[in-house]
Amino acid sequence: MSDENPTGYSDEDQMVVTASHLIEDYGTTFVGIGLPMRAALLAQRLHNPELVMVFEGGSIGPEISTEYFPSSTNSMRVSRQALMLPSITDTFAFTQRGYMDGAMVGCAQIDKHGNINTSVIGDFDAPKVRLTGGGGAGDLTALAEELTVVTKHEKQRFVEEVDFITSPGYLDGGSAREEAGLPSVERIRVVTDLGLLGFDPETKEMRIEGVHSHSSVEEIKENTGFDIDVVDDVESIDPPSDEERTFLDRIESAR
C-alpha cells in the first residue's frame, strides 16, 4: 500500500476527511496536534462553522489561520482570536465538567477494546521503546462524551492487548469501564488509512464499520493483530471531494 493511491489524494487526506465528517454535529471538540487538528479545521471551515476547538495549551475557540498552520498545541498560533485563554488546569476542568462533545487523539498502540498506549513498547520497567507519554490524552479518553482515534493501520499498532494503558478505552470490554468508576463514553471510533472502526455495543470489541474506496475488508483484517469482526452493512466511505482536497492542499502549503 502506497501513501498515495491512484486517484491522486493521499491516505492522510482520506483519514483527515473521514475524521472531519465524524464531528460535523459537534459543538465543542478537544483537538490534538497533526491529523486531528487538520480534521477539526476542515470540519469547521466546510461542514460545521460553529465548531469550537479546544487545545491542551489553554486555548478555547481560536480562529486558526490556514496561512500559518500551528506546529504545536502550545503554539501562539492556536491562540489567534480565541474566545478564552484559560490555564491548562482550567481547560481540562471544562472537560471534567462535561463541556466537551468529543476529543480526537492519536496512538502508538490500540487494542481490541480501544485502550491506547503512547507510553512504552514492551515491559514498562525495561521497555524496547519509551514513547512520549499521554500528555492530557488520558483525561480526554476518560471524560469526553465521544472519542475519535486517528492512526495508521498497521498490525504492530493494532494489538490484542496494549503493552501499557496510557489512555482508557473500554478496558476489558463489557461494563469494565463503568465498573472501574469511569464515565460511560457514548462511542469510540477509530479512523485509519484503510477504513473506519467502531465497537460492538455489548462486548465493546472492535469491529470494521467502514472501508475507504482504495481499501477492502480483507486488507483491514490482514493489517490487524487480532481477529476483528465486521458489521453486516459495512459503509463504503467516499473519497475526499474536490473542495476538501483544495482546502487540505492549502493547509499543507502553510505547514
Tab-separated table of C-alpha atoms in Angstrom:
chain	number	residue	atom	x	y	z
A	1	MET	CA	0.000	0.000	0.000
A	2	SER	CA	1.462	3.332	-1.020
A	3	ASP	CA	0.989	6.695	0.685
A	4	GLU	CA	-0.669	7.974	-2.477
A	5	ASN	CA	-3.457	5.987	-4.105
A	6	PRO	CA	-4.222	6.007	-7.856
A	7	THR	CA	-6.851	8.776	-7.574
A	8	GLY	CA	-4.233	11.349	-6.559
A	9	TYR	CA	-5.150	12.068	-2.932
A	10	SER	CA	-3.026	10.766	-0.077
A	11	ASP	CA	-4.029	8.261	2.589
A	12	GLU	CA	-3.581	11.072	5.122
A	13	ASP	CA	-6.057	13.210	3.181
A	14	GLN	CA	-8.618	10.409	3.376
A	15	MET	CA	-8.069	9.986	7.115
A	16	VAL	CA	-8.472	13.709	7.755
A	17	VAL	CA	-11.647	13.946	5.683
A	18	THR	CA	-13.224	10.865	7.274
A	19	ALA	CA	-12.448	12.154	10.768
A	20	SER	CA	-13.819	15.595	9.919
A	21	HIS	CA	-17.199	14.145	8.953
A	22	LEU	CA	-17.471	12.409	12.329
A	23	ILE	CA	-17.586	15.772	14.113
A	24	GLU	CA	-19.979	17.595	11.786
A	25	ASP	CA	-22.582	17.900	14.556
A	26	TYR	CA	-20.248	18.661	17.477
A	27	GLY	CA	-20.425	21.927	19.388
A	28	THR	CA	-17.001	21.537	21.019
A	29	THR	CA	-14.090	19.195	20.473
A	30	PHE	CA	-10.708	18.780	22.164
A	31	VAL	CA	-8.077	18.627	19.441
A	32	GLY	CA	-4.606	17.081	19.327
A	33	ILE	CA	-1.741	18.061	17.049
A	34	GLY	CA	-1.265	16.809	13.497
A	35	LEU	CA	-4.069	14.962	11.713
A	36	PRO	CA	-6.698	15.698	14.420
A	37	MET	CA	-6.058	19.445	14.115
A	38	ARG	CA	-6.351	19.309	10.333
A	39	ALA	CA	-9.572	17.282	10.611
A	40	ALA	CA	-11.142	19.724	13.078
A	41	LEU	CA	-10.191	22.746	10.989
A	42	LEU	CA	-11.604	21.111	7.848
A	43	ALA	CA	-14.842	20.309	9.687
A	44	GLN	CA	-15.140	23.882	10.945
A	45	ARG	CA	-14.458	25.574	7.617
A	46	LEU	CA	-16.521	23.304	5.348
A	47	HIS	CA	-19.114	21.427	7.414
A	48	ASN	CA	-19.589	22.853	10.909
A	49	PRO	CA	-18.818	26.597	11.150
A	50	GLU	CA	-19.988	26.759	14.788
A	51	LEU	CA	-17.470	24.153	15.940
A	52	VAL	CA	-15.400	25.308	18.919
A	53	MET	CA	-11.929	23.772	19.025
A	54	VAL	CA	-10.186	23.372	22.383
A	55	PHE	CA	-6.429	22.916	22.774
A	56	GLU	CA	-4.418	21.475	25.641
A	57	GLY	CA	-2.202	24.538	25.964
A	58	GLY	CA	-5.185	26.587	27.139
A	59	SER	CA	-6.921	27.954	24.056
A	60	ILE	CA	-10.679	27.737	23.503
A	61	GLY	CA	-12.361	28.701	20.245
A	62	PRO	CA	-9.446	30.216	18.314
A	63	GLU	CA	-9.569	31.212	14.651
A	64	ILE	CA	-6.825	29.062	13.140
A	65	SER	CA	-5.212	30.706	10.131
A	66	THR	CA	-4.759	28.492	7.089
A	67	GLU	CA	-1.795	30.663	6.093
A	68	TYR	CA	0.178	29.965	9.294
A	69	PHE	CA	-0.765	26.483	10.405
A	70	PRO	CA	0.285	25.646	14.024
A	71	SER	CA	3.014	23.086	14.636
A	72	SER	CA	2.040	22.502	18.264
A	73	THR	CA	-0.997	22.747	20.540
A	74	ASN	CA	1.117	25.146	22.641
A	75	SER	CA	1.929	27.404	19.698
A	76	MET	CA	0.717	31.007	19.897
A	77	ARG	CA	-0.922	30.333	16.546
A	78	VAL	CA	-3.644	28.341	18.327
A	79	SER	CA	-4.442	31.424	20.428
A	80	ARG	CA	-5.393	33.669	17.500
A	81	GLN	CA	-8.722	35.408	18.285
A	82	ALA	CA	-9.531	32.770	20.917
A	83	LEU	CA	-12.740	33.071	22.929
A	84	MET	CA	-10.853	32.173	26.113
A	85	LEU	CA	-7.238	31.614	27.187
A	86	PRO	CA	-7.548	29.747	30.495
A	87	SER	CA	-4.818	27.789	32.250
A	88	ILE	CA	-4.203	24.170	31.254
A	89	THR	CA	-5.802	23.046	34.517
A	90	ASP	CA	-8.960	25.044	33.840
A	91	THR	CA	-9.090	23.798	30.250
A	92	PHE	CA	-9.181	20.189	31.404
A	93	ALA	CA	-11.652	21.119	34.139
A	94	PHE	CA	-14.129	22.082	31.406
A	95	THR	CA	-13.833	18.532	30.080
A	96	GLN	CA	-14.337	17.100	33.556
A	97	ARG	CA	-17.479	19.185	33.927
A	98	GLY	CA	-18.937	17.756	30.709
A	99	TYR	CA	-18.486	20.653	28.290
A	100	MET	CA	-16.705	18.657	25.560
A	101	ASP	CA	-18.747	16.806	22.950
A	102	GLY	CA	-15.713	14.867	21.872
A	103	ALA	CA	-11.959	14.583	21.531
A	104	MET	CA	-9.558	13.456	18.819
A	105	VAL	CA	-6.254	11.763	19.646
A	106	GLY	CA	-3.591	9.573	18.063
A	107	CYS	CA	-1.898	6.411	19.353
A	108	ALA	CA	1.174	4.205	19.156
A	109	GLN	CA	-0.841	1.076	20.022
A	110	ILE	CA	-4.553	0.412	20.318
A	111	ASP	CA	-6.157	-2.876	21.338
A	112	LYS	CA	-9.424	-4.646	20.590
A	113	HIS	CA	-11.183	-2.815	23.439
A	114	GLY	CA	-9.993	0.644	22.392
A	115	ASN	CA	-7.322	1.136	25.052
A	116	ILE	CA	-4.484	3.379	23.880
A	117	ASN	CA	-0.756	3.159	24.541
A	118	THR	CA	1.551	6.117	23.970
A	119	SER	CA	3.974	5.320	26.835
A	120	VAL	CA	6.167	2.274	26.166
A	121	ILE	CA	6.610	-0.636	23.810
A	122	GLY	CA	7.487	-3.738	25.835
A	123	ASP	CA	7.786	-4.025	29.607
A	124	PHE	CA	7.236	-0.715	31.391
A	125	ASP	CA	10.351	-1.033	33.579
A	126	ALA	CA	12.595	-2.189	30.743
A	127	PRO	CA	10.897	-1.075	27.514
A	128	LYS	CA	12.076	-1.705	23.981
A	129	VAL	CA	10.964	1.826	23.177
A	130	ARG	CA	9.964	4.603	25.538
A	131	LEU	CA	7.417	6.867	23.901
A	132	THR	CA	6.367	10.463	24.503
A	133	GLY	CA	3.612	9.656	27.001
A	134	GLY	CA	-0.014	10.630	27.118
A	135	GLY	CA	0.049	14.334	27.884
A	136	GLY	CA	-3.608	15.044	28.531
A	137	ALA	CA	-4.935	12.150	26.433
A	138	GLY	CA	-5.704	10.030	29.493
A	139	ASP	CA	-8.034	12.729	30.807
A	140	LEU	CA	-9.702	13.111	27.432
A	141	THR	CA	-10.402	9.438	26.832
A	142	ALA	CA	-11.689	9.096	30.391
A	143	LEU	CA	-14.008	12.117	30.237
A	144	ALA	CA	-15.031	13.027	26.667
A	145	GLU	CA	-18.529	12.067	25.556
A	146	GLU	CA	-17.199	10.728	22.252
A	147	LEU	CA	-13.686	9.751	21.227
A	148	THR	CA	-12.140	9.639	17.767
A	149	VAL	CA	-8.733	7.998	17.343
A	150	VAL	CA	-6.800	8.799	14.157
A	151	THR	CA	-3.909	6.489	13.280
A	152	LYS	CA	-2.247	4.452	10.547
A	153	HIS	CA	-3.480	0.890	10.247
A	154	GLU	CA	-0.583	-1.483	10.986
A	155	LYS	CA	-0.523	-4.917	12.592
A	156	GLN	CA	2.033	-3.853	15.214
A	157	ARG	CA	-0.189	-0.902	16.114
A	158	PHE	CA	-3.491	-2.827	16.344
A	159	VAL	CA	-2.769	-5.421	19.018
A	160	GLU	CA	-4.760	-7.878	21.129
A	161	GLU	CA	-3.712	-6.068	24.306
A	162	VAL	CA	-1.640	-2.898	24.597
A	163	ASP	CA	1.666	-3.065	26.464
A	164	PHE	CA	0.532	-0.228	28.725
A	165	ILE	CA	-2.784	1.602	29.077
A	166	THR	CA	-1.946	5.286	28.786
A	167	SER	CA	-5.497	6.259	27.883
A	168	PRO	CA	-8.506	4.075	28.742
A	169	GLY	CA	-10.971	2.840	26.184
A	170	TYR	CA	-13.355	0.100	27.265
A	171	LEU	CA	-10.684	-1.562	29.470
A	172	ASP	CA	-11.534	-5.320	29.433
A	173	GLY	CA	-14.754	-4.799	27.488
A	174	GLY	CA	-18.365	-5.190	28.509
A	175	SER	CA	-19.096	-2.970	31.526
A	176	ALA	CA	-15.469	-2.901	32.759
A	177	ARG	CA	-15.116	0.827	32.130
A	178	GLU	CA	-18.095	1.731	34.306
A	179	GLU	CA	-17.121	-0.795	36.979
A	180	ALA	CA	-13.744	0.941	37.217
A	181	GLY	CA	-15.540	4.187	38.043
A	182	LEU	CA	-15.069	5.928	34.691
A	183	PRO	CA	-17.912	7.782	32.986
A	184	SER	CA	-19.561	5.960	30.108
A	185	VAL	CA	-18.376	7.076	26.676
A	186	GLU	CA	-21.114	7.389	24.067
A	187	ARG	CA	-18.920	5.859	21.386
A	188	ILE	CA	-15.339	5.377	20.298
A	189	ARG	CA	-14.423	5.387	16.626
A	190	VAL	CA	-11.063	4.735	15.007
A	191	VAL	CA	-10.161	6.308	11.671
A	192	THR	CA	-7.254	4.753	9.797
A	193	ASP	CA	-5.775	4.948	6.335
A	194	LEU	CA	-7.806	1.820	5.484
A	195	GLY	CA	-11.212	2.478	6.990
A	196	LEU	CA	-13.462	3.232	9.947
A	197	LEU	CA	-13.659	1.038	13.044
A	198	GLY	CA	-16.184	1.052	15.860
A	199	PHE	CA	-17.072	-1.212	18.781
A	200	ASP	CA	-19.803	-3.751	19.470
A	201	PRO	CA	-22.293	-2.144	21.891
A	202	GLU	CA	-22.352	-5.204	24.176
A	203	THR	CA	-18.874	-6.758	24.128
A	204	LYS	CA	-17.091	-3.455	23.381
A	205	GLU	CA	-14.799	-5.297	20.956
A	206	MET	CA	-13.505	-3.525	17.866
A	207	ARG	CA	-15.228	-4.149	14.537
A	208	ILE	CA	-14.988	-2.942	10.940
A	209	GLU	CA	-17.734	-0.449	10.118
A	210	GLY	CA	-16.437	1.353	7.042
A	211	VAL	CA	-13.895	0.874	4.266
A	212	HIS	CA	-12.161	3.520	2.198
A	213	SER	CA	-12.579	3.262	-1.548
A	214	HIS	CA	-8.929	2.288	-2.079
A	215	SER	CA	-9.011	-0.488	0.556
A	216	SER	CA	-11.062	-3.576	1.485
A	217	VAL	CA	-12.293	-5.564	4.471
A	218	GLU	CA	-9.641	-8.177	3.692
A	219	GLU	CA	-6.832	-5.601	3.777
A	220	ILE	CA	-8.036	-4.282	7.129
A	221	LYS	CA	-8.100	-7.800	8.575
A	222	GLU	CA	-4.611	-8.533	7.247
A	223	ASN	CA	-3.242	-5.423	8.970
A	224	THR	CA	-4.908	-6.034	12.341
A	225	GLY	CA	-3.082	-8.016	15.030
A	226	PHE	CA	-6.216	-9.790	16.294
A	227	ASP	CA	-9.415	-11.304	14.896
A	228	ILE	CA	-11.748	-8.442	14.130
A	229	ASP	CA	-15.485	-8.642	13.457
A	230	VAL	CA	-17.286	-6.966	10.573
A	231	VAL	CA	-20.726	-5.342	10.681
A	232	ASP	CA	-23.277	-6.633	8.189
A	233	ASP	CA	-23.670	-3.300	6.408
A	234	VAL	CA	-20.098	-2.042	6.005
A	235	GLU	CA	-20.071	1.574	4.865
A	236	SER	CA	-18.272	2.435	1.633
A	237	ILE	CA	-16.564	5.710	2.521
A	238	ASP	CA	-16.445	8.372	-0.169
A	239	PRO	CA	-13.062	9.772	-1.187
A	240	PRO	CA	-12.287	13.440	-0.492
A	241	SER	CA	-14.256	15.905	-2.589
A	242	ASP	CA	-12.510	18.455	-4.794
A	243	GLU	CA	-13.362	21.180	-2.270
A	244	GLU	CA	-11.911	19.160	0.613
A	245	ARG	CA	-8.746	18.342	-1.304
A	246	THR	CA	-8.237	22.001	-2.247
A	247	PHE	CA	-8.593	23.050	1.388
A	248	LEU	CA	-6.182	20.358	2.592
A	249	ASP	CA	-3.645	21.418	-0.044
A	250	ARG	CA	-3.871	24.956	1.346
A	251	ILE	CA	-3.189	23.705	4.868
A	252	GLU	CA	-0.289	21.542	3.686
A	253	SER	CA	1.363	24.504	1.951
A	254	ALA	CA	1.156	26.500	5.213
A	255	ARG	CA	2.856	23.892	7.412
